[in-house]
mmCIF file with all atom_site columns, C-alpha atoms in Angstrom:
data_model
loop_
_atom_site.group_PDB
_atom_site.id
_atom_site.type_symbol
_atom_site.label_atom_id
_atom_site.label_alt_id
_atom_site.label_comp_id
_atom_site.label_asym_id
_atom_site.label_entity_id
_atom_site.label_seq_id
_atom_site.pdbx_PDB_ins_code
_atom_site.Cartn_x
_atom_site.Cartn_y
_atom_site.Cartn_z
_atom_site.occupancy
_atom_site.B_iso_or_equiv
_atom_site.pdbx_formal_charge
_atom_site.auth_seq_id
_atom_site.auth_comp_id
_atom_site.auth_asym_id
_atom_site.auth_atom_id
_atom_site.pdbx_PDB_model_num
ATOM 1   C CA . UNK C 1 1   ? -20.101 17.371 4.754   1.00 86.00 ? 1   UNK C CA 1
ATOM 2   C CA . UNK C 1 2   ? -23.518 18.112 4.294   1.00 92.00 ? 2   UNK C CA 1
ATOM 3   C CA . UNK C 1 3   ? -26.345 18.598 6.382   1.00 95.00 ? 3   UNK C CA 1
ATOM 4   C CA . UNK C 1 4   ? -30.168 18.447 5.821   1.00 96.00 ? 4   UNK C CA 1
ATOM 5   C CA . UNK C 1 5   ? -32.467 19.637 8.375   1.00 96.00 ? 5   UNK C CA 1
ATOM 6   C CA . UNK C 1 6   ? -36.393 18.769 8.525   1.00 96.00 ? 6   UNK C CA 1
ATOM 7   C CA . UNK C 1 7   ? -38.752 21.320 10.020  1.00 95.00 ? 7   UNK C CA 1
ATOM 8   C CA . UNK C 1 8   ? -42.714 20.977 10.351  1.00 96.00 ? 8   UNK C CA 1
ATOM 9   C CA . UNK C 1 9   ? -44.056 17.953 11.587  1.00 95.00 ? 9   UNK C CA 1
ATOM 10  C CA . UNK C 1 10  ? -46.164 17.451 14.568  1.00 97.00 ? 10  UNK C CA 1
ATOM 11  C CA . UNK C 1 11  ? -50.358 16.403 15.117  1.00 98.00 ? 11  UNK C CA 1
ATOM 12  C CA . UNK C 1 12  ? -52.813 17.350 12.919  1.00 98.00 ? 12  UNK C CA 1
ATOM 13  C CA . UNK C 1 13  ? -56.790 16.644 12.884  1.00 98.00 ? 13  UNK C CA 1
ATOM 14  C CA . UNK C 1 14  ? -57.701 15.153 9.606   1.00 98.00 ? 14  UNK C CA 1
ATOM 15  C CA . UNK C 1 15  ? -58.621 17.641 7.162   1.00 98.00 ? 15  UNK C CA 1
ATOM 16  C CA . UNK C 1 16  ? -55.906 19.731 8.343   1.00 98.00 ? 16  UNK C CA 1
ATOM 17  C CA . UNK C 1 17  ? -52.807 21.148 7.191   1.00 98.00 ? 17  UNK C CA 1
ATOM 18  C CA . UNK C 1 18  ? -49.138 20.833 7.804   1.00 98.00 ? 18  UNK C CA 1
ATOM 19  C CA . UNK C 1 19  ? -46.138 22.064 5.620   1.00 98.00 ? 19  UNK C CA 1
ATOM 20  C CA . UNK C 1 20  ? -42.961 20.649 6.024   1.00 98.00 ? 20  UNK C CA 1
ATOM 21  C CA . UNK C 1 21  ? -39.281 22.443 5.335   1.00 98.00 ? 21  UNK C CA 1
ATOM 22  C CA . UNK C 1 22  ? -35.973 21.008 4.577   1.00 98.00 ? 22  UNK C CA 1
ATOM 23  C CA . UNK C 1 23  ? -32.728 22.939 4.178   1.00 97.00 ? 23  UNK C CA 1
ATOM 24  C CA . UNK C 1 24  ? -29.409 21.540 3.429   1.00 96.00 ? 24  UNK C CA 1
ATOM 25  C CA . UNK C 1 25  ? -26.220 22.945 4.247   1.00 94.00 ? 25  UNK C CA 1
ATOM 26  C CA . UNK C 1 26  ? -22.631 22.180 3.581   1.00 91.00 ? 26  UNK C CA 1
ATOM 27  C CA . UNK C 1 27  ? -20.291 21.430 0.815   1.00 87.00 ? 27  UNK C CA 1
ATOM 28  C CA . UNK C 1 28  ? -22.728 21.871 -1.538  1.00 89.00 ? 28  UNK C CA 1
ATOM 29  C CA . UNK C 1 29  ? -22.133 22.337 -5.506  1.00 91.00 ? 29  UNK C CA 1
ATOM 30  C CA . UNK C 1 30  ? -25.406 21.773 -6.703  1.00 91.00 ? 30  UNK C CA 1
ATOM 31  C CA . UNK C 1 31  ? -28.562 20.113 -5.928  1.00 94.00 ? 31  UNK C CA 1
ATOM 32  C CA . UNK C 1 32  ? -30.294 17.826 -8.365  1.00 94.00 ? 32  UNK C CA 1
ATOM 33  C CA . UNK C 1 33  ? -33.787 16.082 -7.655  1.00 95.00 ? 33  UNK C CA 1
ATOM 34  C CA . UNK C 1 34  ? -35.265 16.866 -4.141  1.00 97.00 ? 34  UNK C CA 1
ATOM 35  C CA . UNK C 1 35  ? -37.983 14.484 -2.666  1.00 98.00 ? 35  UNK C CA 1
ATOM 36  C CA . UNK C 1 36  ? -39.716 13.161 0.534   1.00 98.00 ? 36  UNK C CA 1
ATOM 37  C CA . UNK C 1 37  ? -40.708 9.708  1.384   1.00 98.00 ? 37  UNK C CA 1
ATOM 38  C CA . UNK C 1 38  ? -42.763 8.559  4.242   1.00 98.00 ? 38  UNK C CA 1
ATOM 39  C CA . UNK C 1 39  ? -42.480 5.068  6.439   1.00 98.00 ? 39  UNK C CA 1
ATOM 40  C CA . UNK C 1 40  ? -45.222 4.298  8.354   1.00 96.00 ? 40  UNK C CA 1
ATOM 41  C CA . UNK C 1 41  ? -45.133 1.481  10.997  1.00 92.00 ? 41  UNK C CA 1
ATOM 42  C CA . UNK C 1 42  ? -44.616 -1.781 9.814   1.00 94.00 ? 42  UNK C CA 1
ATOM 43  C CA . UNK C 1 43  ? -44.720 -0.477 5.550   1.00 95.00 ? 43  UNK C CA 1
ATOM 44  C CA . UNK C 1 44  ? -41.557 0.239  3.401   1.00 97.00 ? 44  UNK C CA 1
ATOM 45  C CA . UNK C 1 45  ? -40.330 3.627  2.877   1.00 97.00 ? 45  UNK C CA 1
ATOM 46  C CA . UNK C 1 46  ? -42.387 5.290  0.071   1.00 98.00 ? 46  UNK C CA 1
ATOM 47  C CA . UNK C 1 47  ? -41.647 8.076  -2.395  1.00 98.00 ? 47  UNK C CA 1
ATOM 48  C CA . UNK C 1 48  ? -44.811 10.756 -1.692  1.00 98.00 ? 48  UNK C CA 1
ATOM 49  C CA . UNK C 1 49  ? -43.312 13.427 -3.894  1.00 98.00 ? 49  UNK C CA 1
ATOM 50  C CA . UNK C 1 50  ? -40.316 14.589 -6.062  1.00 98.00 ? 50  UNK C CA 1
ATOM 51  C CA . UNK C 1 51  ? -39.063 17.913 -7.897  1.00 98.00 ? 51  UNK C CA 1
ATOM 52  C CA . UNK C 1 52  ? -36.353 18.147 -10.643 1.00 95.00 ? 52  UNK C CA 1
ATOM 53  C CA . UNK C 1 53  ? -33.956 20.983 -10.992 1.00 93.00 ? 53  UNK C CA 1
ATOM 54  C CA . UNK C 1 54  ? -36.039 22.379 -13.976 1.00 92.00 ? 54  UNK C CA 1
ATOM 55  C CA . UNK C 1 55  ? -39.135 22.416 -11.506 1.00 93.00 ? 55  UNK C CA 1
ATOM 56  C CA . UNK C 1 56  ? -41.289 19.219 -12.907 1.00 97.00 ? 56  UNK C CA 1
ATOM 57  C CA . UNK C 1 57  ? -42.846 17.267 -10.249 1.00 98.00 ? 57  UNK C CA 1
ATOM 58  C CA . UNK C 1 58  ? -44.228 13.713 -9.457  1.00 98.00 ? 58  UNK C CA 1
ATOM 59  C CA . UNK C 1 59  ? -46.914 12.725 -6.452  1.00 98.00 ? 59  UNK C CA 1
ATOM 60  C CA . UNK C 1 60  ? -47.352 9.120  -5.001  1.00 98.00 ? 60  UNK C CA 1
ATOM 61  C CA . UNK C 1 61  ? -50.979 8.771  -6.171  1.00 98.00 ? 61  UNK C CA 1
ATOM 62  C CA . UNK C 1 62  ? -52.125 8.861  -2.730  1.00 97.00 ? 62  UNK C CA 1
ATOM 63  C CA . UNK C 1 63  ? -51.422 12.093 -2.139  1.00 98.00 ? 63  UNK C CA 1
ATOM 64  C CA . UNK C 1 64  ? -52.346 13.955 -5.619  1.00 98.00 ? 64  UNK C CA 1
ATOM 65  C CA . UNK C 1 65  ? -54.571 17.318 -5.658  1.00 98.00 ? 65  UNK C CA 1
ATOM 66  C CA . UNK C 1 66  ? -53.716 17.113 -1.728  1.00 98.00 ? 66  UNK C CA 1
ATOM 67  C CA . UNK C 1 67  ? -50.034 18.058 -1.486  1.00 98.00 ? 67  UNK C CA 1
ATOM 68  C CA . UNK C 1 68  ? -47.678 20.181 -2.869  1.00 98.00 ? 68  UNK C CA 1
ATOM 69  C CA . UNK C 1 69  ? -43.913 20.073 -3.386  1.00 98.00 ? 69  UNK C CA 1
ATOM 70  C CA . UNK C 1 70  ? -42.023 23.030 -4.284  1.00 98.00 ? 70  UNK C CA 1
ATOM 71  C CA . UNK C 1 71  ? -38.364 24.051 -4.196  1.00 96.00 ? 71  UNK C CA 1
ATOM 72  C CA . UNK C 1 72  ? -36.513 27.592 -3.546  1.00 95.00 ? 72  UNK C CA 1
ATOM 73  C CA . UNK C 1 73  ? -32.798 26.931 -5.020  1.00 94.00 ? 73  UNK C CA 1
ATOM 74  C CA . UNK C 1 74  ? -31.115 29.970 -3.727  1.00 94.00 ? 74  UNK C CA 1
ATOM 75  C CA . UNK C 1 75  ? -32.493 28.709 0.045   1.00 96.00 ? 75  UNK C CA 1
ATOM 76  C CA . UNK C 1 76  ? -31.003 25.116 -1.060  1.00 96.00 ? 76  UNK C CA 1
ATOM 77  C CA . UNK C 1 77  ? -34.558 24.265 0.537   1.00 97.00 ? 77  UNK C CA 1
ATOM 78  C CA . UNK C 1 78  ? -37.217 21.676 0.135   1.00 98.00 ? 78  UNK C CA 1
ATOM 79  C CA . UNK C 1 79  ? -40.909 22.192 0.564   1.00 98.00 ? 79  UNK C CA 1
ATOM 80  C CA . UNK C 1 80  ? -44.188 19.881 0.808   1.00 98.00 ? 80  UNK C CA 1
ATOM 81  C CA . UNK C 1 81  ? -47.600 21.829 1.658   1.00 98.00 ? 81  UNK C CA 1
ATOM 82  C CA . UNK C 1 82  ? -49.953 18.742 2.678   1.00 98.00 ? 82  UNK C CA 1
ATOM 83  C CA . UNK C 1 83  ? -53.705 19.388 3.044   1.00 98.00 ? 83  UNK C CA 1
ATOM 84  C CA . UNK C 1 84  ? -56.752 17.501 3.400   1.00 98.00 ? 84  UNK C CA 1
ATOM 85  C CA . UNK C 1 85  ? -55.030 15.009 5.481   1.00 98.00 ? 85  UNK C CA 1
ATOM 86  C CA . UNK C 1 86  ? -55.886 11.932 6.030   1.00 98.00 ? 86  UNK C CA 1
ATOM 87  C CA . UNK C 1 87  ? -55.235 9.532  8.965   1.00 97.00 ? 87  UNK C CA 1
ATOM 88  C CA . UNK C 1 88  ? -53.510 7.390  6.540   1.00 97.00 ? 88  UNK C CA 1
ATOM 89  C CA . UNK C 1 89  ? -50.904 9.812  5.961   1.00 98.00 ? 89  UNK C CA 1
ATOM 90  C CA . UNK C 1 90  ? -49.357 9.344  9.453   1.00 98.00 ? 90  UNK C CA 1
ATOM 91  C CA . UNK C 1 91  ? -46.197 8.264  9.287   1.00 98.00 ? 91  UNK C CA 1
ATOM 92  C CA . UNK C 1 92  ? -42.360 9.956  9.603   1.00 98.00 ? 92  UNK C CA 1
ATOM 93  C CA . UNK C 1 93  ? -41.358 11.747 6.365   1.00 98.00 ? 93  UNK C CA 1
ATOM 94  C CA . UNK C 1 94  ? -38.113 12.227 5.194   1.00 98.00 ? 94  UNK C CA 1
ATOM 95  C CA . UNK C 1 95  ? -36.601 14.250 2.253   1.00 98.00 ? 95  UNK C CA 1
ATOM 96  C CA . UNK C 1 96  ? -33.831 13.533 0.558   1.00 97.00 ? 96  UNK C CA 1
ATOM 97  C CA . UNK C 1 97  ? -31.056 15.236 -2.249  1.00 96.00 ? 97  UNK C CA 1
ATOM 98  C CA . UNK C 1 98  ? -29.044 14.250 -4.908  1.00 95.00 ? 98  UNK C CA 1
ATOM 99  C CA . UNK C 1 99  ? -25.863 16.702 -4.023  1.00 94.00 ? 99  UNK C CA 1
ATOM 100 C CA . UNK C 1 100 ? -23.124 17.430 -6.644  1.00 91.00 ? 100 UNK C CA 1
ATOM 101 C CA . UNK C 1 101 ? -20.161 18.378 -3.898  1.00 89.00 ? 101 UNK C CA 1
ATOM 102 C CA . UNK C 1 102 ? -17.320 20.330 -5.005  1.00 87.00 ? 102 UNK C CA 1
ATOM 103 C CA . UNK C 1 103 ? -15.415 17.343 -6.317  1.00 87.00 ? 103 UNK C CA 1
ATOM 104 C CA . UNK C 1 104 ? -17.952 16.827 -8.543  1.00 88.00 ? 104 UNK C CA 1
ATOM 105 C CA . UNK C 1 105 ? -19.899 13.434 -6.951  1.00 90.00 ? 105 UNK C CA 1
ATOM 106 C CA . UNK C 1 106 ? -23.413 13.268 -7.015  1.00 91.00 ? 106 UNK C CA 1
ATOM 107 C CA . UNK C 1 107 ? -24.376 11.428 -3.781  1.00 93.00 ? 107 UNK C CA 1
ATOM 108 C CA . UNK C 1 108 ? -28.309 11.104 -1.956  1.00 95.00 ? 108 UNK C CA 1
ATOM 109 C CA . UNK C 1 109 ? -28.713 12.808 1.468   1.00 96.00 ? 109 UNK C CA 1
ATOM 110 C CA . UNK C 1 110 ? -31.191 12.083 4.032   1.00 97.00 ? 110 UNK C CA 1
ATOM 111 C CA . UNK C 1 111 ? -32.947 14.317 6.789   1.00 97.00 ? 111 UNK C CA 1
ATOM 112 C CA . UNK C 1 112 ? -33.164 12.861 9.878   1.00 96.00 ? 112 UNK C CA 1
ATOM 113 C CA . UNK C 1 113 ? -37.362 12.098 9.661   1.00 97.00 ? 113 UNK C CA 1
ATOM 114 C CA . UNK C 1 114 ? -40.193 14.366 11.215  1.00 97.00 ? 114 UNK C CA 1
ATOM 115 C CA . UNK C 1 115 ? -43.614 12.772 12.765  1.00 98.00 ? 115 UNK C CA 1
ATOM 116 C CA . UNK C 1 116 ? -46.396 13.707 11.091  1.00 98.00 ? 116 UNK C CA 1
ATOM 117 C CA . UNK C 1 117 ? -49.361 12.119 12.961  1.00 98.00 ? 117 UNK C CA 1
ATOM 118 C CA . UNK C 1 118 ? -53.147 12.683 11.426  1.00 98.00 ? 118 UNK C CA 1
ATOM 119 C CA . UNK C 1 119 ? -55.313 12.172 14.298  1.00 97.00 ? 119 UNK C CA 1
ATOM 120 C CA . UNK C 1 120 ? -58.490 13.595 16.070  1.00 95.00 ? 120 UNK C CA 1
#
């Protein structure tokens, strides 16, 4: 079993800052890509930004030169610094992992979603 737990969310003025956290636990070999997505009301579940095991990174162009995903492997922990935000950036975010377990399957975990809401 495996476990990933979202940390960070809440209200925000725009222009402000919020960082999110996400930590897996479990039966955990290795961890590939991590990522977070975002669904806001009423709009498909979007990719906002990723990070390979090697460290190379991809942004949503929405959200380039405003947020920042980094990763700290021996944590098994996910992080997305997001700054100058905008009201359009409310939504729930979710990251997800590609987990190699023990028997060697690679499978994609979810957290469970924190609210970020961009409001004044």
């Amino acid at each position: 079993q495996v476990q990933l737990v979202e940390s960070g969310g809440g209200l925000v003025q725009p222009g402000g800052s919020l960082r999110l956290s996400c930590a897996a636990s479990g039966s955990i070999f290795s961890i590939n890509a991590m990522g977070w997505y975002r669904q806001a009301p009423g709009n498909q579940r979007e990719l906002v930004a990723s990070i390979s095991t090697g460290g190379s990174t991809n942004y949503a162009d929405s959200v380039k030169g405003r947020f920042t995903i980094s990763r700290d492997n021996a944590k098994n922990t996910v992080y997305l610094q997001m700054n100058s935000l905008k009201r359009e950036d409310t939504a729930v975010y979710y990251c997800s992992f590609r987990i190699r377990s023990w028997n060697g399957y690679e499978t994609a975990y979810w957290g469970q979603g924190t609210q970020v809401t961009v409001s004044s």
